[in-house]
């Protein structure tokens, strides 16, 4: 048995209810009934907490993956810089201007290559995972 209730809603809430009902193609009464049941349910806070916990867990996993990628990028840069510093001899003053010019040219080429690589969507993280195969998969990536 259903009991009829008459209620008054603010205009903006009424419009929101009508819009939601139209988008979901359900009666407005069903939306109000479901909302009231959820609001009056004794386990409502537990369901909300469960949803928040799931969302926080997902965000934690995303942050852990991001942290791992940043660590890989930092270590890659550190290895490159160490290699470059230990293998590149200092230039004499006479060759410095030409080397700086060539360096700017090479840097521009580097930036273009990075742009092309990013446009393709291929990243170092993808390559590392492919190179390491199952080892990388077992680390939670």
Tab-separated table of N, CA and C in Angstrom:
chain	number	residue	atom	x	y	z
A	1	UNK	N	0.845	-1.184	0.000
A	1	UNK	CA	0.000	0.000	0.000
A	1	UNK	C	0.889	1.246	0.000
A	2	UNK	N	0.503	2.213	-0.763
A	2	UNK	CA	1.263	3.446	-0.859
A	2	UNK	C	0.396	4.575	-0.306
A	3	UNK	N	1.046	5.494	0.390
A	3	UNK	CA	0.344	6.632	0.980
A	3	UNK	C	0.778	7.883	0.221
A	4	UNK	N	-0.194	8.699	-0.132
A	4	UNK	CA	0.080	9.912	-0.881
A	4	UNK	C	0.535	11.015	0.078
A	5	UNK	N	1.614	11.736	-0.316
A	5	UNK	CA	2.121	12.883	0.441
A	5	UNK	C	2.193	14.075	-0.508
A	6	UNK	N	1.906	15.212	0.010
A	6	UNK	CA	2.029	16.441	-0.761
A	6	UNK	C	3.116	17.278	-0.091
A	7	UNK	N	4.115	17.633	-0.865
A	7	UNK	CA	5.215	18.426	-0.317
A	7	UNK	C	5.481	19.610	-1.245
A	8	UNK	N	6.096	20.613	-0.682
A	8	UNK	CA	6.487	21.781	-1.470
A	8	UNK	C	8.005	21.836	-1.489
A	9	UNK	N	8.559	22.042	-2.696
A	9	UNK	CA	10.015	22.118	-2.878
A	9	UNK	C	10.399	23.493	-3.400
A	10	UNK	N	11.566	23.972	-3.058
A	10	UNK	CA	12.048	25.211	-3.678
A	10	UNK	C	12.133	25.027	-5.197
A	11	UNK	N	11.989	26.113	-5.922
A	11	UNK	CA	11.932	26.047	-7.390
A	11	UNK	C	13.185	25.395	-7.980
A	12	UNK	N	14.371	25.740	-7.457
A	12	UNK	CA	15.595	25.175	-8.031
A	12	UNK	C	15.706	23.672	-7.765
A	13	UNK	N	15.258	23.217	-6.590
A	13	UNK	CA	15.286	21.797	-6.270
A	13	UNK	C	14.266	21.042	-7.125
A	14	UNK	N	13.110	21.641	-7.321
A	14	UNK	CA	12.078	21.036	-8.162
A	14	UNK	C	12.562	20.906	-9.602
A	15	UNK	N	13.225	21.944	-10.098
A	15	UNK	CA	13.753	21.899	-11.465
A	15	UNK	C	14.845	20.835	-11.576
A	16	UNK	N	15.695	20.742	-10.563
A	16	UNK	CA	16.748	19.722	-10.562
A	16	UNK	C	16.168	18.316	-10.547
A	17	UNK	N	15.114	18.114	-9.772
A	17	UNK	CA	14.438	16.817	-9.706
A	17	UNK	C	13.832	16.462	-11.062
A	18	UNK	N	13.154	17.413	-11.669
A	18	UNK	CA	12.529	17.167	-12.975
A	18	UNK	C	13.590	16.878	-14.034
A	19	UNK	N	14.680	17.633	-14.016
A	19	UNK	CA	15.753	17.431	-14.992
A	19	UNK	C	16.382	16.049	-14.817
A	20	UNK	N	16.666	15.668	-13.585
A	20	UNK	CA	17.288	14.371	-13.315
A	20	UNK	C	16.355	13.234	-13.742
A	21	UNK	N	15.081	13.366	-13.403
A	21	UNK	CA	14.107	12.338	-13.774
A	21	UNK	C	14.011	12.197	-15.289
A	22	UNK	N	14.035	13.321	-15.996
A	22	UNK	CA	13.958	13.272	-17.458
A	22	UNK	C	15.203	12.619	-18.048
A	23	UNK	N	16.394	12.973	-17.514
A	23	UNK	CA	17.645	12.381	-18.035
A	23	UNK	C	17.702	10.880	-17.782
A	24	UNK	N	17.228	10.459	-16.595
A	24	UNK	CA	17.286	9.031	-16.237
A	24	UNK	C	16.058	8.265	-16.711
A	25	UNK	N	15.065	8.994	-17.205
A	25	UNK	CA	13.821	8.397	-17.691
A	25	UNK	C	13.136	7.551	-16.612
A	26	UNK	N	13.028	8.137	-15.424
A	26	UNK	CA	12.331	7.490	-14.303
A	26	UNK	C	11.360	8.499	-13.704
A	27	UNK	N	10.336	8.023	-13.018
A	27	UNK	CA	9.386	8.956	-12.398
A	27	UNK	C	10.052	9.736	-11.259
A	28	UNK	N	9.603	10.971	-11.084
A	28	UNK	CA	10.124	11.800	-10.007
A	28	UNK	C	9.842	11.165	-8.644
A	29	UNK	N	8.699	10.525	-8.510
A	29	UNK	CA	8.335	9.900	-7.239
A	29	UNK	C	9.344	8.810	-6.868
A	30	UNK	N	9.851	8.071	-7.855
A	30	UNK	CA	10.841	7.028	-7.587
A	30	UNK	C	12.141	7.636	-7.063
A	31	UNK	N	12.530	8.772	-7.620
A	31	UNK	CA	13.754	9.444	-7.164
A	31	UNK	C	13.587	9.918	-5.729
A	32	UNK	N	12.447	10.541	-5.431
A	32	UNK	CA	12.189	11.023	-4.071
A	32	UNK	C	12.131	9.845	-3.102
A	33	UNK	N	11.468	8.773	-3.495
A	33	UNK	CA	11.362	7.579	-2.640
A	33	UNK	C	12.761	6.996	-2.364
A	34	UNK	N	13.575	6.874	-3.386
A	34	UNK	CA	14.923	6.320	-3.220
A	34	UNK	C	15.775	7.228	-2.342
A	35	UNK	N	15.669	8.538	-2.542
A	35	UNK	CA	16.442	9.484	-1.741
A	35	UNK	C	16.026	9.426	-0.274
A	36	UNK	N	14.732	9.359	-0.026
A	36	UNK	CA	14.252	9.265	1.358
A	36	UNK	C	14.696	7.958	2.005
A	37	UNK	N	14.596	6.867	1.274
A	37	UNK	CA	15.022	5.576	1.819
A	37	UNK	C	16.516	5.611	2.160
A	38	UNK	N	17.298	6.208	1.304
A	38	UNK	CA	18.738	6.311	1.556
A	38	UNK	C	19.002	7.210	2.757
A	39	UNK	N	18.296	8.330	2.826
A	39	UNK	CA	18.485	9.284	3.918
A	39	UNK	C	18.094	8.681	5.267
A	40	UNK	N	17.018	7.907	5.284
A	40	UNK	CA	16.512	7.331	6.535
A	40	UNK	C	17.148	5.987	6.873
A	41	UNK	N	17.931	5.440	5.963
A	41	UNK	CA	18.549	4.127	6.169
A	41	UNK	C	19.590	4.186	7.284
A	42	UNK	N	19.556	3.219	8.206
A	42	UNK	CA	20.546	3.226	9.286
A	42	UNK	C	21.962	2.913	8.801
A	43	UNK	N	22.104	2.254	7.650
A	43	UNK	CA	23.438	1.932	7.156
A	43	UNK	C	23.944	2.955	6.138
A	44	UNK	N	23.241	4.074	6.008
A	44	UNK	CA	23.652	5.123	5.070
A	44	UNK	C	25.069	5.615	5.299
A	45	UNK	N	25.427	5.962	6.538
A	45	UNK	CA	26.806	6.421	6.781
A	45	UNK	C	27.861	5.358	6.453
A	46	UNK	N	27.529	4.085	6.695
A	46	UNK	CA	28.484	3.020	6.387
A	46	UNK	C	28.696	2.888	4.879
A	47	UNK	N	27.605	3.025	4.117
A	47	UNK	CA	27.735	2.959	2.653
A	47	UNK	C	28.566	4.125	2.146
A	48	UNK	N	28.315	5.305	2.694
A	48	UNK	CA	29.089	6.481	2.298
A	48	UNK	C	30.559	6.292	2.650
A	49	UNK	N	30.812	5.783	3.846
A	49	UNK	CA	32.198	5.533	4.259
A	49	UNK	C	32.858	4.513	3.339
A	50	UNK	N	32.123	3.465	2.975
A	50	UNK	CA	32.665	2.459	2.059
A	50	UNK	C	33.018	3.055	0.712
A	51	UNK	N	32.148	3.915	0.207
A	51	UNK	CA	32.420	4.560	-1.081
A	51	UNK	C	33.647	5.467	-0.979
A	52	UNK	N	33.748	6.199	0.125
A	52	UNK	CA	34.910	7.068	0.320
A	52	UNK	C	36.198	6.258	0.448
A	53	UNK	N	36.135	5.146	1.154
A	53	UNK	CA	37.318	4.295	1.312
A	53	UNK	C	37.762	3.754	-0.045
A	54	UNK	N	36.809	3.294	-0.854
A	54	UNK	CA	37.161	2.789	-2.196
A	54	UNK	C	37.801	3.884	-3.042
A	55	UNK	N	37.240	5.078	-2.972
A	55	UNK	CA	37.794	6.187	-3.744
A	55	UNK	C	39.188	6.561	-3.246
A	56	UNK	N	39.383	6.593	-1.938
A	56	UNK	CA	40.702	6.897	-1.375
A	56	UNK	C	41.725	5.815	-1.747
A	57	UNK	N	41.294	4.561	-1.736
A	57	UNK	CA	42.195	3.475	-2.132
A	57	UNK	C	42.631	3.642	-3.593
A	58	UNK	N	41.678	3.972	-4.447
A	58	UNK	CA	42.000	4.179	-5.875
A	58	UNK	C	42.962	5.355	-6.038
A	59	UNK	N	42.718	6.439	-5.298
A	59	UNK	CA	43.608	7.599	-5.388
A	59	UNK	C	44.997	7.264	-4.849
A	60	UNK	N	45.061	6.453	-3.793
A	60	UNK	CA	46.353	6.044	-3.246
A	60	UNK	C	47.142	5.243	-4.276
A	61	UNK	N	46.471	4.310	-4.944
A	61	UNK	CA	47.162	3.529	-5.986
A	61	UNK	C	47.646	4.430	-7.120
A	62	UNK	N	46.831	5.404	-7.516
A	62	UNK	CA	47.246	6.330	-8.569
A	62	UNK	C	48.459	7.143	-8.134
A	63	UNK	N	48.464	7.607	-6.897
A	63	UNK	CA	49.606	8.371	-6.388
A	63	UNK	C	50.858	7.504	-6.307
A	64	UNK	N	50.700	6.237	-5.925
A	64	UNK	CA	51.854	5.334	-5.872
A	64	UNK	C	52.441	5.121	-7.260
A	65	UNK	N	51.576	4.961	-8.272
A	65	UNK	CA	52.082	4.815	-9.652
A	65	UNK	C	52.791	6.082	-10.099
A	66	UNK	N	52.208	7.245	-9.759
A	66	UNK	CA	52.834	8.497	-10.135
A	66	UNK	C	54.191	8.651	-9.441
A	67	UNK	N	54.262	8.291	-8.175
A	67	UNK	CA	55.517	8.380	-7.439
A	67	UNK	C	56.573	7.478	-8.078
A	68	UNK	N	56.167	6.288	-8.481
A	68	UNK	CA	57.107	5.365	-9.128
A	68	UNK	C	57.613	5.957	-10.436
A	69	UNK	N	56.730	6.538	-11.210
A	69	UNK	CA	57.140	7.128	-12.492
A	69	UNK	C	58.086	8.306	-12.277
A	70	UNK	N	57.810	9.121	-11.276
A	70	UNK	CA	58.699	10.250	-10.976
A	70	UNK	C	60.055	9.731	-10.527
A	71	UNK	N	60.071	8.677	-9.730
A	71	UNK	CA	61.337	8.085	-9.285
A	71	UNK	C	62.133	7.567	-10.477
A	72	UNK	N	61.471	6.893	-11.408
A	72	UNK	CA	62.154	6.396	-12.612
A	72	UNK	C	62.726	7.562	-13.406
A	73	UNK	N	61.925	8.623	-13.570
A	73	UNK	CA	62.397	9.784	-14.334
A	73	UNK	C	63.590	10.432	-13.634
A	74	UNK	N	63.525	10.591	-12.320
A	74	UNK	CA	64.635	11.197	-11.579
A	74	UNK	C	65.895	10.351	-11.670
A	75	UNK	N	65.763	9.047	-11.511
A	75	UNK	CA	66.926	8.171	-11.583
A	75	UNK	C	67.518	8.162	-12.992
A	76	UNK	N	66.661	8.170	-14.008
A	76	UNK	CA	67.157	8.226	-15.394
A	76	UNK	C	67.946	9.497	-15.623
A	77	UNK	N	67.427	10.605	-15.162
A	77	UNK	CA	68.126	11.875	-15.320
A	77	UNK	C	69.445	11.862	-14.549
A	78	UNK	N	69.437	11.334	-13.331
A	78	UNK	CA	70.656	11.294	-12.524
A	78	UNK	C	71.735	10.446	-13.188
A	79	UNK	N	71.352	9.287	-13.735
A	79	UNK	CA	72.324	8.425	-14.423
A	79	UNK	C	72.888	9.142	-15.638
A	80	UNK	N	72.015	9.801	-16.403
A	80	UNK	CA	72.491	10.524	-17.590
A	80	UNK	C	73.451	11.646	-17.211
A	81	UNK	N	73.083	12.444	-16.227
A	81	UNK	CA	73.930	13.566	-15.823
A	81	UNK	C	75.277	13.062	-15.313
A	82	UNK	N	75.275	12.031	-14.492
A	82	UNK	CA	76.532	11.471	-13.986
A	82	UNK	C	77.399	10.983	-15.149
A	83	UNK	N	76.797	10.259	-16.098
A	83	UNK	CA	77.541	9.769	-17.256
A	83	UNK	C	78.099	10.938	-18.064
A	84	UNK	N	77.252	11.933	-18.309
A	84	UNK	CA	77.685	13.067	-19.127
A	84	UNK	C	78.824	13.822	-18.441
A	85	UNK	N	78.702	14.072	-17.153
A	85	UNK	CA	79.727	14.827	-16.433
A	85	UNK	C	81.057	14.074	-16.368
A	86	UNK	N	80.997	12.759	-16.271
A	86	UNK	CA	82.246	12.001	-16.164
A	86	UNK	C	82.874	11.692	-17.510
A	87	UNK	N	82.109	11.792	-18.592
A	87	UNK	CA	82.672	11.420	-19.899
A	87	UNK	C	82.915	12.599	-20.824
A	88	UNK	N	82.461	13.788	-20.472
A	88	UNK	CA	82.633	14.952	-21.331
A	88	UNK	C	83.782	15.813	-20.814
A	89	UNK	N	84.856	15.931	-21.615
A	89	UNK	CA	85.982	16.765	-21.167
A	89	UNK	C	85.638	18.247	-21.293
A	90	UNK	N	86.238	19.091	-20.467
A	90	UNK	CA	85.996	20.535	-20.601
A	90	UNK	C	86.562	21.039	-21.932
A	91	UNK	N	85.897	22.064	-22.467
A	91	UNK	CA	86.320	22.624	-23.766
A	91	UNK	C	87.293	23.775	-23.560
A	92	UNK	N	88.229	23.918	-24.501
A	92	UNK	CA	89.089	25.107	-24.457
A	92	UNK	C	88.272	26.348	-24.807
A	93	UNK	N	88.719	27.506	-24.353
A	93	UNK	CA	87.996	28.767	-24.589
A	93	UNK	C	87.758	29.030	-26.065
A	94	UNK	N	88.691	28.642	-26.921
A	94	UNK	CA	88.567	28.906	-28.363
A	94	UNK	C	87.386	28.150	-28.972
A	95	UNK	N	87.048	26.995	-28.436
A	95	UNK	CA	85.975	26.181	-29.006
A	95	UNK	C	84.638	26.389	-28.300
A	96	UNK	N	84.630	27.206	-27.280
A	96	UNK	CA	83.438	27.362	-26.452
A	96	UNK	C	82.255	27.960	-27.212
A	97	UNK	N	82.471	29.012	-27.986
A	97	UNK	CA	81.379	29.668	-28.719
A	97	UNK	C	80.757	28.716	-29.727
A	98	UNK	N	81.593	27.985	-30.481
A	98	UNK	CA	81.077	27.035	-31.468
A	98	UNK	C	80.312	25.910	-30.769
A	99	UNK	N	80.822	25.447	-29.635
A	99	UNK	CA	80.155	24.369	-28.898
A	99	UNK	C	78.809	24.837	-28.354
A	100	UNK	N	78.737	26.083	-27.874
A	100	UNK	CA	77.464	26.599	-27.374
A	100	UNK	C	76.442	26.704	-28.493
A	101	UNK	N	76.876	27.129	-29.660
A	101	UNK	CA	75.977	27.225	-30.808
A	101	UNK	C	75.462	25.838	-31.194
A	102	UNK	N	76.379	24.884	-31.275
A	102	UNK	CA	75.992	23.512	-31.616
A	102	UNK	C	75.084	22.940	-30.519
A	103	UNK	N	75.363	23.289	-29.261
A	103	UNK	CA	74.539	22.828	-28.150
A	103	UNK	C	73.114	23.335	-28.243
A	104	UNK	N	72.941	24.608	-28.611
A	104	UNK	CA	71.582	25.161	-28.792
A	104	UNK	C	70.858	24.424	-29.911
A	105	UNK	N	71.570	24.159	-30.993
A	105	UNK	CA	70.982	23.441	-32.128
A	105	UNK	C	70.544	22.024	-31.697
A	106	UNK	N	71.410	21.341	-30.982
A	106	UNK	CA	71.093	19.985	-30.525
A	106	UNK	C	69.951	20.001	-29.508
A	107	UNK	N	69.914	21.029	-28.663
A	107	UNK	CA	68.841	21.143	-27.674
A	107	UNK	C	67.495	21.332	-28.378
A	108	UNK	N	67.472	22.181	-29.407
A	108	UNK	CA	66.229	22.368	-30.172
A	108	UNK	C	65.771	21.041	-30.775
A	109	UNK	N	66.715	20.267	-31.307
A	109	UNK	CA	66.382	18.946	-31.852
A	109	UNK	C	65.842	18.022	-30.770
A	110	UNK	N	66.434	18.107	-29.590
A	110	UNK	CA	65.987	17.297	-28.455
A	110	UNK	C	64.542	17.647	-28.091
A	111	UNK	N	64.251	18.937	-27.994
A	111	UNK	CA	62.892	19.374	-27.641
A	111	UNK	C	61.889	18.898	-28.696
A	112	UNK	N	62.249	18.987	-29.962
A	112	UNK	CA	61.359	18.497	-31.022
A	112	UNK	C	61.121	16.996	-30.889
A	113	UNK	N	62.184	16.244	-30.586
A	113	UNK	CA	62.053	14.790	-30.427
A	113	UNK	C	61.145	14.450	-29.243
A	114	UNK	N	61.287	15.178	-28.142
A	114	UNK	CA	60.422	14.950	-26.978
A	114	UNK	C	58.972	15.248	-27.347
A	115	UNK	N	58.754	16.342	-28.075
A	115	UNK	CA	57.393	16.688	-28.498
A	115	UNK	C	56.778	15.610	-29.377
A	116	UNK	N	57.552	15.080	-30.322
A	116	UNK	CA	57.036	14.006	-31.193
A	116	UNK	C	56.717	12.761	-30.371
A	117	UNK	N	57.596	12.449	-29.446
A	117	UNK	CA	57.410	11.257	-28.621
A	117	UNK	C	56.151	11.385	-27.757
A	118	UNK	N	55.960	12.554	-27.155
A	118	UNK	CA	54.769	12.769	-26.342
A	118	UNK	C	53.504	12.743	-27.189
A	119	UNK	N	53.596	13.270	-28.415
A	119	UNK	CA	52.432	13.271	-29.301
A	119	UNK	C	52.028	11.843	-29.678
A	120	UNK	N	53.009	10.950	-29.792
A	120	UNK	CA	52.717	9.544	-30.101
A	120	UNK	C	52.127	8.822	-28.904
A	121	UNK	N	52.393	9.345	-27.705
A	121	UNK	CA	51.869	8.715	-26.502
A	121	UNK	C	52.787	7.661	-25.920
A	122	UNK	N	53.956	7.478	-26.488
A	122	UNK	CA	54.900	6.477	-25.968
A	122	UNK	C	55.763	7.138	-24.902
A	123	UNK	N	55.872	6.500	-23.730
A	123	UNK	CA	56.621	7.082	-22.633
A	123	UNK	C	57.726	6.144	-22.175
A	124	UNK	N	58.659	6.682	-21.412
A	124	UNK	CA	59.728	5.877	-20.839
A	124	UNK	C	59.141	4.805	-19.933
A	125	UNK	N	58.109	5.149	-19.193
A	125	UNK	CA	57.473	4.181	-18.305
A	125	UNK	C	56.961	2.979	-19.094
A	126	UNK	N	56.360	3.228	-20.259
A	126	UNK	CA	55.887	2.129	-21.115
A	126	UNK	C	57.056	1.260	-21.563
A	127	UNK	N	58.147	1.896	-21.978
A	127	UNK	CA	59.315	1.144	-22.438
A	127	UNK	C	59.931	0.325	-21.317
A	128	UNK	N	60.012	0.912	-20.122
A	128	UNK	CA	60.575	0.182	-18.984
A	128	UNK	C	59.713	-1.032	-18.678
A	129	UNK	N	58.396	-0.856	-18.693
A	129	UNK	CA	57.509	-1.997	-18.430
A	129	UNK	C	57.656	-3.076	-19.488
A	130	UNK	N	57.816	-2.671	-20.764
A	130	UNK	CA	58.010	-3.653	-21.832
A	130	UNK	C	59.344	-4.369	-21.679
A	131	UNK	N	60.399	-3.613	-21.349
A	131	UNK	CA	61.719	-4.205	-21.197
A	131	UNK	C	61.768	-5.179	-20.019
A	132	UNK	N	61.128	-4.801	-18.911
A	132	UNK	CA	61.182	-5.644	-17.719
A	132	UNK	C	60.147	-6.741	-17.718
A	133	UNK	N	59.081	-6.569	-18.497
A	133	UNK	CA	58.052	-7.598	-18.618
A	133	UNK	C	57.392	-7.930	-17.293
A	134	UNK	N	57.344	-9.222	-16.947
A	134	UNK	CA	56.641	-9.667	-15.735
A	134	UNK	C	57.222	-9.095	-14.447
A	135	UNK	N	58.498	-8.749	-14.432
A	135	UNK	CA	59.097	-8.181	-13.223
A	135	UNK	C	58.412	-6.875	-12.860
A	136	UNK	N	58.227	-6.003	-13.872
A	136	UNK	CA	57.575	-4.712	-13.628
A	136	UNK	C	56.115	-4.899	-13.244
A	137	UNK	N	55.446	-5.888	-13.847
A	137	UNK	CA	54.027	-6.115	-13.553
A	137	UNK	C	53.826	-6.543	-12.113
A	138	UNK	N	54.769	-7.256	-11.546
A	138	UNK	CA	54.656	-7.728	-10.178
A	138	UNK	C	54.861	-6.641	-9.144
A	139	UNK	N	55.290	-5.440	-9.564
A	139	UNK	CA	55.557	-4.354	-8.616
A	139	UNK	C	54.393	-3.408	-8.473
A	140	UNK	N	53.231	-3.806	-8.926
A	140	UNK	CA	52.032	-2.998	-8.694
A	140	UNK	C	51.806	-1.909	-9.698
A	141	UNK	N	52.392	-2.019	-10.897
A	141	UNK	CA	52.134	-0.995	-11.914
A	141	UNK	C	50.963	-1.362	-12.757
